[in-house]
Coordinates of C-alpha atoms in Angstrom, one line a residue:
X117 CA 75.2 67.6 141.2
X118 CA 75.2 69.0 137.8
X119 CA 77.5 68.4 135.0
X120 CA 79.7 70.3 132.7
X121 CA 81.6 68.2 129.8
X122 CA 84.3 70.0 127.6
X123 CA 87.4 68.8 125.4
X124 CA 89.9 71.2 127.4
X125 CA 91.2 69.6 130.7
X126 CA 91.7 72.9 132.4
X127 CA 89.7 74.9 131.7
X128 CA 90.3 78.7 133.1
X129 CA 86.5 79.8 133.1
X130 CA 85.7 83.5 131.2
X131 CA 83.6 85.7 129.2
X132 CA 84.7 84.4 125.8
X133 CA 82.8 81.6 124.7
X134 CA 79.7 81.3 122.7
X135 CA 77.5 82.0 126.2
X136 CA 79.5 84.9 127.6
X137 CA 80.2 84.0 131.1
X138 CA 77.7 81.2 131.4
X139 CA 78.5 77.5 130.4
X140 CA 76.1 74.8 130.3
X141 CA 75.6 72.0 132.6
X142 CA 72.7 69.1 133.2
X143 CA 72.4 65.6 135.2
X144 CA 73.0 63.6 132.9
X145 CA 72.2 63.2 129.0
X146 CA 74.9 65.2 126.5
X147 CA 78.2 64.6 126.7
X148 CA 80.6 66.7 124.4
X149 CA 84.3 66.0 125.1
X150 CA 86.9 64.0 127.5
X151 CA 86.8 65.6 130.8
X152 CA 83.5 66.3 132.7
X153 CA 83.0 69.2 135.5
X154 CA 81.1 69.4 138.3
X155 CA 78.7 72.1 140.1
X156 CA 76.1 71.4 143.3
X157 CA 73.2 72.6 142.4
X158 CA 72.3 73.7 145.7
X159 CA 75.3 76.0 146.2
X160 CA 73.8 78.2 143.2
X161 CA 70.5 80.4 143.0
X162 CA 69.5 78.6 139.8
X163 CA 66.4 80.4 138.3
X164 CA 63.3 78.3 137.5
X165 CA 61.3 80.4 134.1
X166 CA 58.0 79.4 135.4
X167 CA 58.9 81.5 138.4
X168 CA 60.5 84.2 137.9
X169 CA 58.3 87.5 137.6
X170 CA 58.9 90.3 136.0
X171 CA 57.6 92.6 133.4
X172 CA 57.4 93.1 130.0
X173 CA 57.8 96.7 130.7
X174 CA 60.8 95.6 133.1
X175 CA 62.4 93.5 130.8
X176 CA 62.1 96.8 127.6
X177 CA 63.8 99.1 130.1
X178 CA 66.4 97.0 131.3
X179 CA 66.9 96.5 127.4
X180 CA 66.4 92.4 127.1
X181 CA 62.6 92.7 125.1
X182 CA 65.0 95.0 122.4
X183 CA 67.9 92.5 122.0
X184 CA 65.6 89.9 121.4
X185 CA 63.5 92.0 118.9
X186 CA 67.7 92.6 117.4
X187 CA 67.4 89.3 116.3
X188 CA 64.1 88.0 115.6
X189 CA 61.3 90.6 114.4
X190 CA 58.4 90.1 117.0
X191 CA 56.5 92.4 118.9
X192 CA 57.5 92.8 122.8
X193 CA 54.6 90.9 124.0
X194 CA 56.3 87.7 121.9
X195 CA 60.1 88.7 122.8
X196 CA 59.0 88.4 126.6
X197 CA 57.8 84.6 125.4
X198 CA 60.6 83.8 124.0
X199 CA 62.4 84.6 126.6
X200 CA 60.6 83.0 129.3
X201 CA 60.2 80.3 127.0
X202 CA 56.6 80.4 126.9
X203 CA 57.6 79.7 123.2
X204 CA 60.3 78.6 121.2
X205 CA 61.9 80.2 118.2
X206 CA 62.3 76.8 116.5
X207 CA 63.9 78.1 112.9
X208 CA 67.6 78.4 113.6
X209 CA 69.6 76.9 116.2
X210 CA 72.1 80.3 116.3
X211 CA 69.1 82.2 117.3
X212 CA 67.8 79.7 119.5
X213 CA 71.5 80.1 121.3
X214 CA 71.2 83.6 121.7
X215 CA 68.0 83.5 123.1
X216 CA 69.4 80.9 126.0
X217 CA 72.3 83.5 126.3
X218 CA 70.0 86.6 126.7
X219 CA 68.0 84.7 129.0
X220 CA 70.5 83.6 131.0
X221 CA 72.0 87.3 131.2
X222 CA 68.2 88.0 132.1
X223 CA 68.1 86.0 134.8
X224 CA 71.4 87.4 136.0
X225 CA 70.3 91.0 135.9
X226 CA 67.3 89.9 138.1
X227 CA 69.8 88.4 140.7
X228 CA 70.0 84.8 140.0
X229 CA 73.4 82.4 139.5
X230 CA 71.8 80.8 136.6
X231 CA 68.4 79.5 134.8
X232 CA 67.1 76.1 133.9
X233 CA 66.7 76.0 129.8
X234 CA 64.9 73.8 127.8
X235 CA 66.4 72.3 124.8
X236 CA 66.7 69.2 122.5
X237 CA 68.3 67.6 125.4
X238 CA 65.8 68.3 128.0
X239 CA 66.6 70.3 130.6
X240 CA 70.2 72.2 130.9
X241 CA 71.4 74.6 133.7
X242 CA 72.9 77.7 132.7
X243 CA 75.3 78.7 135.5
X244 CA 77.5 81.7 135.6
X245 CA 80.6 80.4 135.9
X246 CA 83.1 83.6 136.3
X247 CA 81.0 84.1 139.9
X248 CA 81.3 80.3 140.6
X249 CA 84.6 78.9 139.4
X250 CA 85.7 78.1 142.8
X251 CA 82.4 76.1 143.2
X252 CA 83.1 73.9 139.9
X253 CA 85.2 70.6 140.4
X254 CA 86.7 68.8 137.9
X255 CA 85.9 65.3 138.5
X256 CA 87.2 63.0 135.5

């Protein structure tokens, strides 16, 4: 199992937080708030980064290499890094957000339910809730 935590008891899963459609969980480690969800892992397609294969070339013409380069000036070759975190942007946490969120969306596009990320907290799942809300229980 994987975990969400949040400060809202119910919460009705969408598109409007600060990661679009995808919420953060983990196994353990960062807890931020009262009530804590849950997700089996299993039950999701979670992508691994050191996996996945695709393109630089893919990833310009499906228009993730350019949203990246929207935000951080940096050729496409280091874009592609960034996003498969074969390097970190280390300078500013927003932009080290919206990297995670344009990966995840990445990830998505390529056909998986959600990506392992590495942060300060180790490693965090991000899971596309809006296609998995009837998967997520709430369990305190």
């Amino acid at each position: 199992m994987i975990y969400h935590t949040s400060y809202e008891e119910n919460i009705t899963w969408s598109d409007d937080g600060r990661f679009g459609e995808f919420a953060f969980f983990a196994h353990d480690g960062f807890y931020f708030g009262d009530f804590t969800y849950q997700i089996d892992e299993c039950e999701v397609n979670i992508a691994d980064l050191s996996e996945v294969h695709c393109s630089v070339d893919e990833l310009s013409v499906s228009g993730f290499i350019e949203r990246i380069q929207d935000i951080i000036e940096c050729d496409s070759e280091q874009a592609f890094k960034y996003l498969c975190e074969k390097d970190f942007y280390t300078n500013d946490a927003e932009i080290n957000w919206e990297i995670q969120k344009i990966t995840a969306e990445m990830c998505d596009y390529l056909g998986f339910d959600g990506v392992a990320v590495t942060d300060e907290y180790g490693t965090s799942y991000m899971i596309n809730v809006n296609k998995h809300a009837d998967k997520i229980e709430k369990v305190k």
